[in-house]
Coordinates of C-alpha atoms in Angstrom, one line a residue:
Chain A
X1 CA 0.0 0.0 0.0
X2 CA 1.8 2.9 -1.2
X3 CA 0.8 5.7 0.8
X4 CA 2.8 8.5 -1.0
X5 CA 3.2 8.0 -4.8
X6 CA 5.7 10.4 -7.2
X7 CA 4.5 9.3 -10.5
X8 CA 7.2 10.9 -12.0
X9 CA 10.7 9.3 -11.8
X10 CA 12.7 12.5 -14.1
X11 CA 12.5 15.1 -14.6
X12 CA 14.5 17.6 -16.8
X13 CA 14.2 21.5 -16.8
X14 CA 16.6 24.0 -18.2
X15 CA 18.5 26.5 -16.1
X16 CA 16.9 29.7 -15.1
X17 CA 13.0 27.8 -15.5
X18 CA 10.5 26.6 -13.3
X19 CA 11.0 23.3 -11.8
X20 CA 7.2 21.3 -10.6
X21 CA 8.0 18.2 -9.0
X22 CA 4.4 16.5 -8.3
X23 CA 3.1 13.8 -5.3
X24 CA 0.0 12.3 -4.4
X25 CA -1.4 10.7 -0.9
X26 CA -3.9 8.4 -0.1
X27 CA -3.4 8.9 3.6
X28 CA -5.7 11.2 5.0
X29 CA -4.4 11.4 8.5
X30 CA -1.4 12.9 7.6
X31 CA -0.6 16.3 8.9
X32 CA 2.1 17.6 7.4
X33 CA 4.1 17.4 4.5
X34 CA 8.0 17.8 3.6
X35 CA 9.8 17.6 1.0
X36 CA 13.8 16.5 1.0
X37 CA 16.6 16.7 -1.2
X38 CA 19.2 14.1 -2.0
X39 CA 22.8 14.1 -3.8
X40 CA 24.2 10.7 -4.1
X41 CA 25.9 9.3 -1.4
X42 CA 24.9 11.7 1.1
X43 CA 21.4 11.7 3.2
X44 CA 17.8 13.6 2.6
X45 CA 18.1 17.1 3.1
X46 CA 15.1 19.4 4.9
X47 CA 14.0 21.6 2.0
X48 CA 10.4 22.9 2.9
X49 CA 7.1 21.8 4.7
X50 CA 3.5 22.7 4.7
X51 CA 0.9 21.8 7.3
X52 CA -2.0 20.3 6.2
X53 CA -4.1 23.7 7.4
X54 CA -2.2 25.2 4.7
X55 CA -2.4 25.5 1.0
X56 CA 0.8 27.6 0.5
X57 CA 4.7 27.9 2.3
X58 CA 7.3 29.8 0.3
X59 CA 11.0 30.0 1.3
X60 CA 12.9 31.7 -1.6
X61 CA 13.3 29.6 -4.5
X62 CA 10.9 27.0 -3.1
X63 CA 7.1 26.8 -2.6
X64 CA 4.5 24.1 -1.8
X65 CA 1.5 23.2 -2.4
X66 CA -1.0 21.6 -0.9
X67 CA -4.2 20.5 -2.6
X68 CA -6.5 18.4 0.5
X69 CA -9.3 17.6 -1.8
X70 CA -7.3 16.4 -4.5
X71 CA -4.8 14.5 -1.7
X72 CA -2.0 16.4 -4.1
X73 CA 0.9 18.5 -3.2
X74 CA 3.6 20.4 -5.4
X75 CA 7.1 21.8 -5.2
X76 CA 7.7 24.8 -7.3
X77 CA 11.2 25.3 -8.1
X78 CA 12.0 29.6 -9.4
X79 CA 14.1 29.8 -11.0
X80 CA 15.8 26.5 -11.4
X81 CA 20.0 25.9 -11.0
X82 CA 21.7 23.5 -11.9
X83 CA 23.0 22.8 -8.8
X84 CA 18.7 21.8 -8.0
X85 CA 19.8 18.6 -9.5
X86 CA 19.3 16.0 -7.6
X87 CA 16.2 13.1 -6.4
X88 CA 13.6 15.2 -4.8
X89 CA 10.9 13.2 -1.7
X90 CA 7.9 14.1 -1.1
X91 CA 7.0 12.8 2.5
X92 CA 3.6 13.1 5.0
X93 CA 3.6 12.4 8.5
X94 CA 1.1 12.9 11.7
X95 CA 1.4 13.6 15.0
X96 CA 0.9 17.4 14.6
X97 CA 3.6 19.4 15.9
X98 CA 5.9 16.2 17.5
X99 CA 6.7 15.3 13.7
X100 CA 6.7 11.2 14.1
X101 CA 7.5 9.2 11.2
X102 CA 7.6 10.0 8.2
X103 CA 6.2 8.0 5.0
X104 CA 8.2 8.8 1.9
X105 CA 7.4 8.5 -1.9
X106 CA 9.5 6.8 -4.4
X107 CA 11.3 10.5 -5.2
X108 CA 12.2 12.2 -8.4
X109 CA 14.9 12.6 -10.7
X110 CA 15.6 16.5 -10.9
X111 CA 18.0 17.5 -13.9
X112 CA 18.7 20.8 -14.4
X113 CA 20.3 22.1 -17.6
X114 CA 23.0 24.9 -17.9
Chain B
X1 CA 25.6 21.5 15.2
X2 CA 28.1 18.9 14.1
X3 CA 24.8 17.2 12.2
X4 CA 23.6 13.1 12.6
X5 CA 26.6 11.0 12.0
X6 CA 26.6 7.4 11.1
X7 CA 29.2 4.6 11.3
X8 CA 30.2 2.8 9.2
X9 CA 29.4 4.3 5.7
X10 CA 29.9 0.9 4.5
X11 CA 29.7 -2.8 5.4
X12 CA 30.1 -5.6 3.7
X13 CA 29.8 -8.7 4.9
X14 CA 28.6 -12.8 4.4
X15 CA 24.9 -13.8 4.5
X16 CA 24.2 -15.1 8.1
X17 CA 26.7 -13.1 9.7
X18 CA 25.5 -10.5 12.0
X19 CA 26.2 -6.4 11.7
X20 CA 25.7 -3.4 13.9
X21 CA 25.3 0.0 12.6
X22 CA 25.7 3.2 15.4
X23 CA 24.0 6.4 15.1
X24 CA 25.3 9.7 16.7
X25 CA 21.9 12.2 16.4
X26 CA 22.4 15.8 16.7
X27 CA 23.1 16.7 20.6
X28 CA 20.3 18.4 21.7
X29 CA 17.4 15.6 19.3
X30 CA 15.4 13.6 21.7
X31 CA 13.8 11.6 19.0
X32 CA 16.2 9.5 16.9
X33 CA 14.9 7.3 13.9
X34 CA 16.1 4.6 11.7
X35 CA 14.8 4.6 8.0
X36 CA 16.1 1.5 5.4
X37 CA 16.6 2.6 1.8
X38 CA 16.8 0.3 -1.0
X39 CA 17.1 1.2 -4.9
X40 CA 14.4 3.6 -6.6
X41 CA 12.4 3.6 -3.4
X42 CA 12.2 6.3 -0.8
X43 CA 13.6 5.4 2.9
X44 CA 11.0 3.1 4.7
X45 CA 10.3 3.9 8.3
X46 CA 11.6 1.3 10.8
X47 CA 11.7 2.5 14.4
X48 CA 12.1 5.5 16.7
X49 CA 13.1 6.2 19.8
X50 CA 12.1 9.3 22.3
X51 CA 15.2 9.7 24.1
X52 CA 15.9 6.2 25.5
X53 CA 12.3 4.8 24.5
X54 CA 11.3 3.0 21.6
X55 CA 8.1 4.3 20.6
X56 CA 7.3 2.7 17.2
X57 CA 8.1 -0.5 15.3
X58 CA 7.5 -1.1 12.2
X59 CA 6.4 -4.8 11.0
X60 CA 9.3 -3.8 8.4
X61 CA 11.2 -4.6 11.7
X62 CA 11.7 -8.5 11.5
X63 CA 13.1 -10.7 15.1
X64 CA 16.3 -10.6 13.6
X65 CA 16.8 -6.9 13.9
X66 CA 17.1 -5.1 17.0
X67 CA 17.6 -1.2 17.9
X68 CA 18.7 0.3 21.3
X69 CA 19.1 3.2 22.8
X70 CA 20.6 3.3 26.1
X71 CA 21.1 6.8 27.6
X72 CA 18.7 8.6 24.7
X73 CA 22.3 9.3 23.1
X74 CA 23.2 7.6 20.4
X75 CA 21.7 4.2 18.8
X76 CA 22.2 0.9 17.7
X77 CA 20.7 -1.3 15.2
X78 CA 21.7 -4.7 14.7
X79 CA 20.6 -7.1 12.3
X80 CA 21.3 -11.0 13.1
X81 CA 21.9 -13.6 10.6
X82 CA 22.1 -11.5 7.7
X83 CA 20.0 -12.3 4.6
X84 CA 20.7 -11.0 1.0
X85 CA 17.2 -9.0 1.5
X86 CA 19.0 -7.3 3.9
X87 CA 21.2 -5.2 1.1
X88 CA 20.2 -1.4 1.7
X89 CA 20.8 2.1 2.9
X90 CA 20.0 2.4 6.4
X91 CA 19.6 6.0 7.1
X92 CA 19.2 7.5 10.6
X93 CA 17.6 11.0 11.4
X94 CA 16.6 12.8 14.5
X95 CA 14.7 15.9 15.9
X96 CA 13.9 17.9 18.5
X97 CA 9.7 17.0 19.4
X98 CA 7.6 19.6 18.8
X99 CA 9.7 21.4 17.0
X100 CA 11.5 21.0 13.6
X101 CA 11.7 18.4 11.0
X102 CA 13.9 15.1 10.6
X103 CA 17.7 15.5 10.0
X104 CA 19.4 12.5 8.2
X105 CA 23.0 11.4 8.3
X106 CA 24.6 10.0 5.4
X107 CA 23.7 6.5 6.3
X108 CA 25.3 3.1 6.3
X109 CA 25.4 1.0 3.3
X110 CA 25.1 -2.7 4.1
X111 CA 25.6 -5.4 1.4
X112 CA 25.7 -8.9 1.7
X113 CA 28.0 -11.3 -0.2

């Protein structure tokens, strides 16, 4: 039961555009959403979250968001680097505020183009 | 913030031997986690720990794995009689409750002859 699906495995954008990276939930108890990003051989990195009383979070380059109805989120990348490239996760969790586990989709390829 | 650190980055060993992987979270995290990561998937949750307590298992979490943590410091997982299933990232991440999202180390790569 895949709980958190990124339908996309690649992506390619060119340098300087805007990067969508796209996941989907069937869990409706989650609470929150993050996203990570990940360079090979090294762990996910924190890039942004959203709670699930949200439908927008910006932080620079980077906003999320959050569709409830549709059980879809987004990550909008403005504009894109190529230093972006990497595999992107989409993940929800519950708990509210204490931020318990996490359930992570399958991720996504990013390329970026110079 | 020195960040999670994991040890080793990489084991290798023979099917049915066992292994134990150590997690150092970030000083002041009171919840430490252990995710397993295999190829085109995300990290799967297995367990977590607030401070020395283990809170959650998952049924990922066969008998022949084990995790501990003694003084709410670092952790140990430990996976007995190896089997080639067991091949995988295991990542570890930790946080402060209430407050902030999950930090990963680098993780440990296991993979079994």
């Amino acid at each position: 039961d895949q709980q958190v699906k990124q339908n996309s495995p690649s992506l390619s954008v060119q340098e300087g555009r805007i990067s969508i990276l796209n996941c989907d939930y069937t869990n409706s108890m989650f609470d929150y959403f993050l996203w990570y990003k990940k360079y090979p051989a090294e762990g996910p990195t924190f890039l942004i979250s959203i709670s699930s009383i949200k439908d927008k979070n910006e932080d620079g380059r980077f906003t999320v968001f959050l569709n409830k109805s549709a059980k879809h989120l987004s990550l909008h990348i403005v504009p894109s680097q190529p230093g972006d490239s990497a595999v992107y996760f989409c993940a929800g969790g519950s708990g509210g505020t204490s931020y318990g586990k996490l359930t992570f989709g399958q991720g996504t390829i990013l390329t970026v183009h110079p | 913030d020195t960040g999670v650190s994991q040890n080793p980055r990489h084991k290798i060993t023979k099917r049915g031997q066992n292994v134990t992987f150590r997690c150092d979270p970030i000083s002041e995290h009171n919840r430490l986690y252990w995710y397993r990561q295999t190829l085109g998937q995300g990290p799967e949750f297995l367990t977590y720990f607030q401070n020395e307590a283990q809170l959650e298992k998952s049924r990922l979490l066969s008998d022949r794995f084990s995790a501990e943590r003694p003084k709410g410091s670092f952790s140990t997982l430990e996976i007995q009689r190896t089997e080639q299933g067991d091949s995988a990232m295991y990542l570890c991440a930790s946080s402060l409750q209430g407050d902030g999202p999950q930090h990963f180390g680098d993780g440990t790569r296991l993979s079994i002859l």
